[in-house]
Short mmCIF file of C-alpha atoms and ligand atoms in Angstrom, two decimals:
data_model
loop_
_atom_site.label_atom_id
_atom_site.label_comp_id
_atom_site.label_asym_id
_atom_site.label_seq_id
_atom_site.Cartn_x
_atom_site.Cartn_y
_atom_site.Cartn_z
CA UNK A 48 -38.58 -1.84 -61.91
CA UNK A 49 -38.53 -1.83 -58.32
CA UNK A 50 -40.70 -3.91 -55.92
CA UNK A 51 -42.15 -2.67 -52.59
CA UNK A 52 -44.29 -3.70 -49.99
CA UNK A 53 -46.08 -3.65 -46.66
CA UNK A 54 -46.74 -6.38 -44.05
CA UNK A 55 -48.79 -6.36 -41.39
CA UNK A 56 -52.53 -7.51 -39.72
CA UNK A 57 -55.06 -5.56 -40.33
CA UNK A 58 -53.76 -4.47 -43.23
CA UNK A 59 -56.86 -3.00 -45.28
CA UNK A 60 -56.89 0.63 -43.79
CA UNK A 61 -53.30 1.46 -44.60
CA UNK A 62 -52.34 4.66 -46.06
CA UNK A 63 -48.59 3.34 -47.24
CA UNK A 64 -49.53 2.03 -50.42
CA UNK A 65 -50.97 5.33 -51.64
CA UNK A 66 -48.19 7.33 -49.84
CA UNK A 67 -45.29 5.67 -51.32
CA UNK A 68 -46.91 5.21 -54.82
CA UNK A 69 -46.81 8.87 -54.95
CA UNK A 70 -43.58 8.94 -53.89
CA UNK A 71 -42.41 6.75 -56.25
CA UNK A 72 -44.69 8.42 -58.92
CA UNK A 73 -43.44 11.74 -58.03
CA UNK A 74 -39.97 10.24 -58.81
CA UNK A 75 -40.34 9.06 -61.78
CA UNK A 76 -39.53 5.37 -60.48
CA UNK A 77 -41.29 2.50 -62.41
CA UNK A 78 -42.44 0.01 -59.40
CA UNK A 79 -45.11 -1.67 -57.72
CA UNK A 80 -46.24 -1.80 -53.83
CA UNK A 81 -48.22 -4.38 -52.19
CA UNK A 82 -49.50 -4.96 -49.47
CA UNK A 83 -49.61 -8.22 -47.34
CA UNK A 84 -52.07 -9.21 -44.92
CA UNK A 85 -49.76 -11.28 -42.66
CA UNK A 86 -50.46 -12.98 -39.48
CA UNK A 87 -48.73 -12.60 -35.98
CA UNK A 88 -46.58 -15.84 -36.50
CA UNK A 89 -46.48 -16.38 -40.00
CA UNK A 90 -43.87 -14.30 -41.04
CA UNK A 91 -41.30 -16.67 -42.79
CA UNK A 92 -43.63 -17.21 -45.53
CA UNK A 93 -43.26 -13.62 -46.58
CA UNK A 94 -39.22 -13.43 -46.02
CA UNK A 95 -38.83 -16.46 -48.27
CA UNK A 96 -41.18 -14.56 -50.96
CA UNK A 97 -38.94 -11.16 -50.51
CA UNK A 98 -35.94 -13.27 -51.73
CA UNK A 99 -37.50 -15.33 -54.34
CA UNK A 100 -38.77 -12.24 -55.77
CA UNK A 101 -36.14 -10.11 -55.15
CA UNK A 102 -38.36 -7.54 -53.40
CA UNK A 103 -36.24 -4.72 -52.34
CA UNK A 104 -37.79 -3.56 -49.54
CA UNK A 105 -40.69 -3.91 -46.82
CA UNK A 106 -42.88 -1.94 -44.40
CA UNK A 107 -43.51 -3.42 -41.47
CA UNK A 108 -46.82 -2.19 -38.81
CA UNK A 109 -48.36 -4.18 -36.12
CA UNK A 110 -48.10 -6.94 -34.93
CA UNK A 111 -44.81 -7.53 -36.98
CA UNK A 112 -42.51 -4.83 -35.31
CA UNK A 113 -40.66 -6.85 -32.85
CA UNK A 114 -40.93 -10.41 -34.40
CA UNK A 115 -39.24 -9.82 -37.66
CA UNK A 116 -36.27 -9.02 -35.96
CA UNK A 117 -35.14 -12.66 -35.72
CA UNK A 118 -34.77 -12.37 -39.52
CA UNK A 119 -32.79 -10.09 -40.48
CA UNK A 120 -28.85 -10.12 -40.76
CA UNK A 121 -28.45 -6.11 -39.66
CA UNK A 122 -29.91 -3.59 -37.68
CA UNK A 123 -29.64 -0.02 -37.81
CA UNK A 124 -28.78 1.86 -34.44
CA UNK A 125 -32.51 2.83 -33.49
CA UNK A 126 -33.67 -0.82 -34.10
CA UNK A 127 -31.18 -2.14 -31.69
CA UNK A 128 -32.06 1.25 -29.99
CA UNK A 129 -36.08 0.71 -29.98
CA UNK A 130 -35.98 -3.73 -30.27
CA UNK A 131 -38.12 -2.14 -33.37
CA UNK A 132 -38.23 -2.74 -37.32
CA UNK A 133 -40.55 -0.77 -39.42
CA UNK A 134 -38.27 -0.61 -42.32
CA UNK A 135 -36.46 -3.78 -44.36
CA UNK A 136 -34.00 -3.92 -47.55
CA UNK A 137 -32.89 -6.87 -49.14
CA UNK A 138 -29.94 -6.08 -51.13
CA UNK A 139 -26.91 -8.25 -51.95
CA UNK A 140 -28.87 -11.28 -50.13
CA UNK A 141 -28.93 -9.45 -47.13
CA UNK A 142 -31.97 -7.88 -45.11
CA UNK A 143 -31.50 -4.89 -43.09
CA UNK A 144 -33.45 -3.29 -40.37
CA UNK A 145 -34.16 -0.11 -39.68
CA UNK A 146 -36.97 2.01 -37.64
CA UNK A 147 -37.93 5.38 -39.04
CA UNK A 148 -41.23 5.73 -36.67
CA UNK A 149 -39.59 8.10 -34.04
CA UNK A 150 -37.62 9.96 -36.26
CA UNK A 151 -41.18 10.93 -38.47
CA UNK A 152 -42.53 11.77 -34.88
CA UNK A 153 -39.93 14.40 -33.86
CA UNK A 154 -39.81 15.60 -37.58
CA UNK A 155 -43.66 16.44 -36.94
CA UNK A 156 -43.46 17.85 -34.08
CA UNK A 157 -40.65 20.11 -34.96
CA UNK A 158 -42.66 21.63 -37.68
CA UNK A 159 -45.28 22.49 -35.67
CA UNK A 160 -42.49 23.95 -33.27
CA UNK A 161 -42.26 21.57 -30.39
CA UNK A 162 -38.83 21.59 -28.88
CA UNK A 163 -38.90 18.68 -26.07
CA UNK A 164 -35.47 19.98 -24.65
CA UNK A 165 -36.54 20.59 -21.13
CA UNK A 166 -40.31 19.84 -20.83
CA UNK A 167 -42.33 17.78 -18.92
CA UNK A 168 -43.66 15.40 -21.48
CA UNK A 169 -47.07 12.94 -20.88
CA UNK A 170 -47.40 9.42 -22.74
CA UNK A 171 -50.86 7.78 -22.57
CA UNK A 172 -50.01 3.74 -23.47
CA UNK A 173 -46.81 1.71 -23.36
CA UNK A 174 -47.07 -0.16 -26.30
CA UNK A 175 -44.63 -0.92 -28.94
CA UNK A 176 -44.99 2.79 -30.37
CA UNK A 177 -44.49 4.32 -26.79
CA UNK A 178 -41.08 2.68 -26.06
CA UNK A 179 -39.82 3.79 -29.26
CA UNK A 180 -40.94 7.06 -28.86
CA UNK A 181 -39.99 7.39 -24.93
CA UNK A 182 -36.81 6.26 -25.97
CA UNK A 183 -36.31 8.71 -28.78
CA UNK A 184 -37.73 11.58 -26.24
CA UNK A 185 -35.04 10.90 -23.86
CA UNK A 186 -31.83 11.73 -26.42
CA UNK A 187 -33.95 15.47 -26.59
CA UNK A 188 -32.74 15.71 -23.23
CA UNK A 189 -36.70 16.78 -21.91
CA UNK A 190 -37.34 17.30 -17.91
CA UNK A 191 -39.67 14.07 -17.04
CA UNK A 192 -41.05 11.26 -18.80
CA UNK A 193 -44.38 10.23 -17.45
CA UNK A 194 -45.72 6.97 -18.97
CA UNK A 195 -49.56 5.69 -18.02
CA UNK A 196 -50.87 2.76 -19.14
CA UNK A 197 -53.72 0.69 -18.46
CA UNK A 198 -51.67 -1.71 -17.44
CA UNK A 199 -48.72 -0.59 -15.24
CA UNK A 200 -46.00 -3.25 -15.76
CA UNK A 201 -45.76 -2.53 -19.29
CA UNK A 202 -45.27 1.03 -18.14
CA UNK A 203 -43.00 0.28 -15.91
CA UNK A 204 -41.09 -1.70 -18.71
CA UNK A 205 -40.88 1.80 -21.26
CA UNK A 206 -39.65 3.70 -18.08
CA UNK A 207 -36.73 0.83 -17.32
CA UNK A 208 -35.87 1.16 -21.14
CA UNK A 209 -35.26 4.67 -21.43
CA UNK A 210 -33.50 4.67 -17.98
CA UNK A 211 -31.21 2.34 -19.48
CA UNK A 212 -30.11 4.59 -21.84
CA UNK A 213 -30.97 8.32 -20.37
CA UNK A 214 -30.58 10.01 -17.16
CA UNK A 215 -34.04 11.62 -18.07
CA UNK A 216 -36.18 11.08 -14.71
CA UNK A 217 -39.21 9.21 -15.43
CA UNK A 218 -42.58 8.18 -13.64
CA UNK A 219 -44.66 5.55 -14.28
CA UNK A 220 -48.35 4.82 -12.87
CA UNK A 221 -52.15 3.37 -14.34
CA UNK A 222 -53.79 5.69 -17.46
CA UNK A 223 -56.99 5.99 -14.59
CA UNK A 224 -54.57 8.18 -12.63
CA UNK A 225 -54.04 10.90 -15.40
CA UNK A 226 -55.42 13.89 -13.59
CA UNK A 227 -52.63 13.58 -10.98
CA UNK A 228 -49.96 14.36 -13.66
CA UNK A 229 -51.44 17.04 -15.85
CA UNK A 230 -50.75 20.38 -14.13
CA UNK A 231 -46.85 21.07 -15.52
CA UNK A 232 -47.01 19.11 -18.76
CA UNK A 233 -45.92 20.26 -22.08
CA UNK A 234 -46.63 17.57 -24.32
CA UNK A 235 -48.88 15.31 -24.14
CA UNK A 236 -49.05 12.55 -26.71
CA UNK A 237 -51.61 9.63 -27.09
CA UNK A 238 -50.02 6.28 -28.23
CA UNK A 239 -52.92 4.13 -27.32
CA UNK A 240 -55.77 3.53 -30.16
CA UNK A 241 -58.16 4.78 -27.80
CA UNK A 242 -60.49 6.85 -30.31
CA UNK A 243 -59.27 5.03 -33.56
CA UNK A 244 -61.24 4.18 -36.00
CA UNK A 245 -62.43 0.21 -35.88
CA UNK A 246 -61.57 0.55 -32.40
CA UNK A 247 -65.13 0.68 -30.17
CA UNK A 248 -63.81 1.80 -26.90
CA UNK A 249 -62.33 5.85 -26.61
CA UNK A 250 -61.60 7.88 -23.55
CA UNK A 251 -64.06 7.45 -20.66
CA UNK A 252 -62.82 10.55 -19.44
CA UNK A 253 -61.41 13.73 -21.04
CA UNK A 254 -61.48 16.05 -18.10
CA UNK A 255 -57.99 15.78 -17.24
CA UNK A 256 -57.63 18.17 -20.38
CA UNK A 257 -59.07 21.06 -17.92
CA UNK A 258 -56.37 21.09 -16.06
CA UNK A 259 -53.87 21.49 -19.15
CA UNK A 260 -51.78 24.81 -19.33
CA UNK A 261 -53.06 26.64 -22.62
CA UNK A 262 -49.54 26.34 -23.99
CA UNK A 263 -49.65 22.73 -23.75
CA UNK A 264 -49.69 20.39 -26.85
CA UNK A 265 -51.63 17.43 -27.15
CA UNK A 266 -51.09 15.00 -30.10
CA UNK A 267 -52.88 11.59 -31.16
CA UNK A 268 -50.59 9.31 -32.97
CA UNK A 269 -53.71 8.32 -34.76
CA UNK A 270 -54.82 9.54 -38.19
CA UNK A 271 -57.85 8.36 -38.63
CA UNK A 272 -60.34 9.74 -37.81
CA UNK A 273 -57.95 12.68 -38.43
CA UNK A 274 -59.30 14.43 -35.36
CA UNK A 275 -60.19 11.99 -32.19
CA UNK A 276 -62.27 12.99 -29.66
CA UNK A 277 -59.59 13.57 -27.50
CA UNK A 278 -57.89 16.37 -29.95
CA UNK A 279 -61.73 17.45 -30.37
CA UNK A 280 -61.89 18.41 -26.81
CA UNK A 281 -58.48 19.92 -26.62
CA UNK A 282 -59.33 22.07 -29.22
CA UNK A 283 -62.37 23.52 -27.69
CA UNK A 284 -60.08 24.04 -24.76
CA UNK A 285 -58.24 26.21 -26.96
CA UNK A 286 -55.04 23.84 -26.56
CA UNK A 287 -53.20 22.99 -29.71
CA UNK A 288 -53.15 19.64 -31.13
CA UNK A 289 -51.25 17.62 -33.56
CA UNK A 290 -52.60 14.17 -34.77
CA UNK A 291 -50.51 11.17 -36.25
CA UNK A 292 -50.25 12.65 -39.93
CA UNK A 293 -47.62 14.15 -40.18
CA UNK A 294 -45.63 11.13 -38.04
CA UNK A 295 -46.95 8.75 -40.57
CA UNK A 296 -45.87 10.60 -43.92
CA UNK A 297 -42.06 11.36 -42.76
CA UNK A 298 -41.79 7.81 -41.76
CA UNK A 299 -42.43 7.05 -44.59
CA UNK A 300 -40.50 9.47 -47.02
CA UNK A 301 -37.47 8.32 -44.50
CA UNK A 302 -38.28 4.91 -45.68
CA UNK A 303 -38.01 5.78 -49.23
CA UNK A 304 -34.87 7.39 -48.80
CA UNK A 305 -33.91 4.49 -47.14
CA UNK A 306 -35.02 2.32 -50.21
CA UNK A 307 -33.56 4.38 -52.85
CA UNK A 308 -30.39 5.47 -51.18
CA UNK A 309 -31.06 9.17 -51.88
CA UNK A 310 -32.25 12.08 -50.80
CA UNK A 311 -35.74 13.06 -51.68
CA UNK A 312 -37.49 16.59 -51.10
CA UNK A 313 -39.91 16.09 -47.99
CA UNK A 314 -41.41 19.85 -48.37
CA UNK A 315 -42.19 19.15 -51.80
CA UNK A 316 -43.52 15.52 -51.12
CA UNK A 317 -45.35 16.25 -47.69
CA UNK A 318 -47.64 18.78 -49.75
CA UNK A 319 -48.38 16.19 -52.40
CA UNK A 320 -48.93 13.20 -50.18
CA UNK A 321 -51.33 15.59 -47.94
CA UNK A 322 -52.94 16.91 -50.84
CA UNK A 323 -53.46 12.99 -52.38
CA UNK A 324 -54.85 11.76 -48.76
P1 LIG B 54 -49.51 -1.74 -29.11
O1 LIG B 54 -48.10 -2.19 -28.98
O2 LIG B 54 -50.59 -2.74 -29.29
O3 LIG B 54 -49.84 -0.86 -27.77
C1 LIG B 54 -51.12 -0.37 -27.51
C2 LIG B 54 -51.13 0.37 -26.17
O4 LIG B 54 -52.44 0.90 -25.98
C3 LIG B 54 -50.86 -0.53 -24.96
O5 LIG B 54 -50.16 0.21 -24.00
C4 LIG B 54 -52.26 -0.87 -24.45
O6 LIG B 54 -52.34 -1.07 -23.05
C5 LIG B 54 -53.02 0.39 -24.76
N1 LIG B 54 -54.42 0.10 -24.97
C6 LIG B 54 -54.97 -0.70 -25.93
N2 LIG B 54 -56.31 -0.74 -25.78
C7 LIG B 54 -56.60 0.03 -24.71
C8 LIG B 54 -57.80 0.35 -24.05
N3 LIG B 54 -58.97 -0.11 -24.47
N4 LIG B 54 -57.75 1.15 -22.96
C9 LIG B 54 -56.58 1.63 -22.51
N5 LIG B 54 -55.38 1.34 -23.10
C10 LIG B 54 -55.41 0.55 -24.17
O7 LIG B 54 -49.68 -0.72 -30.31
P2 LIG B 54 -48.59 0.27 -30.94
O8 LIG B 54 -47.88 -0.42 -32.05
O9 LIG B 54 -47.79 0.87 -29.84
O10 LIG B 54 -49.52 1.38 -31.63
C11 LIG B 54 -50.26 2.25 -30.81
C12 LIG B 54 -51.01 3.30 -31.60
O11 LIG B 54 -50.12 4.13 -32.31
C13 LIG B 54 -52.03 2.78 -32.60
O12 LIG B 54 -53.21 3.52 -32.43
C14 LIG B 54 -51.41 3.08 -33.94
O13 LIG B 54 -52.39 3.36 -34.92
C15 LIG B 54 -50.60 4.32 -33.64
N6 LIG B 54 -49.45 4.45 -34.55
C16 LIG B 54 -49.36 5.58 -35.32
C17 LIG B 54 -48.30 5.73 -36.21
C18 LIG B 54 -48.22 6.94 -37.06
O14 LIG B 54 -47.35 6.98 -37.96
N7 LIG B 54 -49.02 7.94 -36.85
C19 LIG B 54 -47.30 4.76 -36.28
C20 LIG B 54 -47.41 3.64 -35.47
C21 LIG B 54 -48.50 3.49 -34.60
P3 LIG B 54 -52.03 -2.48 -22.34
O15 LIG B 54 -50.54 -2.53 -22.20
O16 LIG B 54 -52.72 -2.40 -21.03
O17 LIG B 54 -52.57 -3.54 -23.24
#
């Protein structure tokens, strides 16, 4: 039997436990998955439990992503890439770190058809999420990065980043400003939790959409509610829209893989999981 787990604060909404469960179900592999609620500095509790118990391997979400670094002995190249773990092993007394979150994004987005090779692409927030994914943007060689937040030093930050390891040109300025930068966008995707569930606050202002070309995509990294009010609007503006789904389940299936050292059938899996959530 294996053992599996997530760590993170809050903890109580996550969809991992039932998405690997089926995974593991699906395989055929006896093993349990817990999750556990653990807070922003109290992380060596739960490293010294993954070794007692001989836990194989950990997901890690906010506000974990960064700090659990210090533990571990290896990093894959997108960690060092991203300064992000979402994804640990322990095997032969050794914990290794990887970060699957960018590669589930461009997985989604590739099934719905978005090739960033070229395009103008729009990130709302410059959180932990938007470096990794600005970052990950970059190596798909796109036109311009554009990265607002409300606050524009952390913005500034995700643009240094990827111009540290891209010649991608890239603009940073305040989320207010968003109207100014919507005219030749391709992409635009949402990494703030403006609109999430749990979350009070949600876009004062949508009408920056209106000035979206129709063959523009905009996509919430959040999944639930499975359609924000920003996607809402979008849609009525007959602009397509992707939310934080589909990012969420390859993650994780790249996870398992990661666990199991093997392949596993994402097609196959993706329908399950979608038809389980
Ligand atoms: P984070 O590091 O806390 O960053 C949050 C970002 O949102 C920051 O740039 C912050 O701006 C901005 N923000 C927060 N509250 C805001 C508000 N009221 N008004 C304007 N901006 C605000 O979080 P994260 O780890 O990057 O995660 C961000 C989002 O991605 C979350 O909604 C999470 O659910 C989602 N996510 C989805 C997946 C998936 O698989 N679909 C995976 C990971 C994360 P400041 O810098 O000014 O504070």
């Amino acid at each position: 039997m294996i053992k599996l787990g997530l760590i993170g604060d809050p903890i109580s909404h996550s969809l991992s436990p039932i998405i690997h469960t089926t995974v593991m179900n699906y395989l055929g592999i006896e093993h349990s998955y817990e999750p556990y609620n653990v807070k922003k500095g109290d992380l060596e509790g739960y490293i010294r439990k993954i070794k007692e118990e001989n836990i194989l391997g950990f997901n890690v979400t906010m506000p974990h992503k960064v700090d659990i670094i210090k533990y571990l002995d290896v990093l894959d190249d997108d960690s060092i890439k991203f300064n992000s773990v979402n994804t640990v092993k322990y095997e032969s007394g050794k914990l290794y770190g990887y970060n699957t979150d960018a590669r589930g994004l461009v997985m989604s987005l590739s099934d719905n058809s978005v090739n960033l090779a070229g395009k103008n692409i729009l990130i709302l927030g410059a959180g932990g999420v938007a470096s990794t994914i600005a970052v990950k943007f970059a190596e798909e060689r796109p036109n311009k990065i554009i990265v607002l937040n409300r606050s524009l030093d952390k913005a500034k930050e995700v643009c240094n980043l990827v111009s540290k390891q891209s010649n991608v040109t890239t603009i940073y300025d305040e989320l207010k400003n968003v109207e100014n930068y919507t005219k030749a966008t391709n992409l635009v995707v949402n990494t703030t939790p403006l609109g999430m569930h749990g979350i009070e606050e949600d876009f004062e202002n949508l009408d920056f959409l209106n000035n979206l070309n129709k063959s523009t995509i905009v996509c919430d990294l959040i999944y639930n509610p499975r359609e924000t009010l920003l996607l809402q609007q979008a849609k009525l503006l007959n602009i397509k829209t992707l939310n934080g789904l589909g990012m969420l389940i390859y993650q994780a299936l790249i996870s398992d893989e990661i666990y199991l050292n093997q392949k596993i059938d994402y097609k196959m899996l993706y329908k399950i999981i979608c038809e389980k959530i």
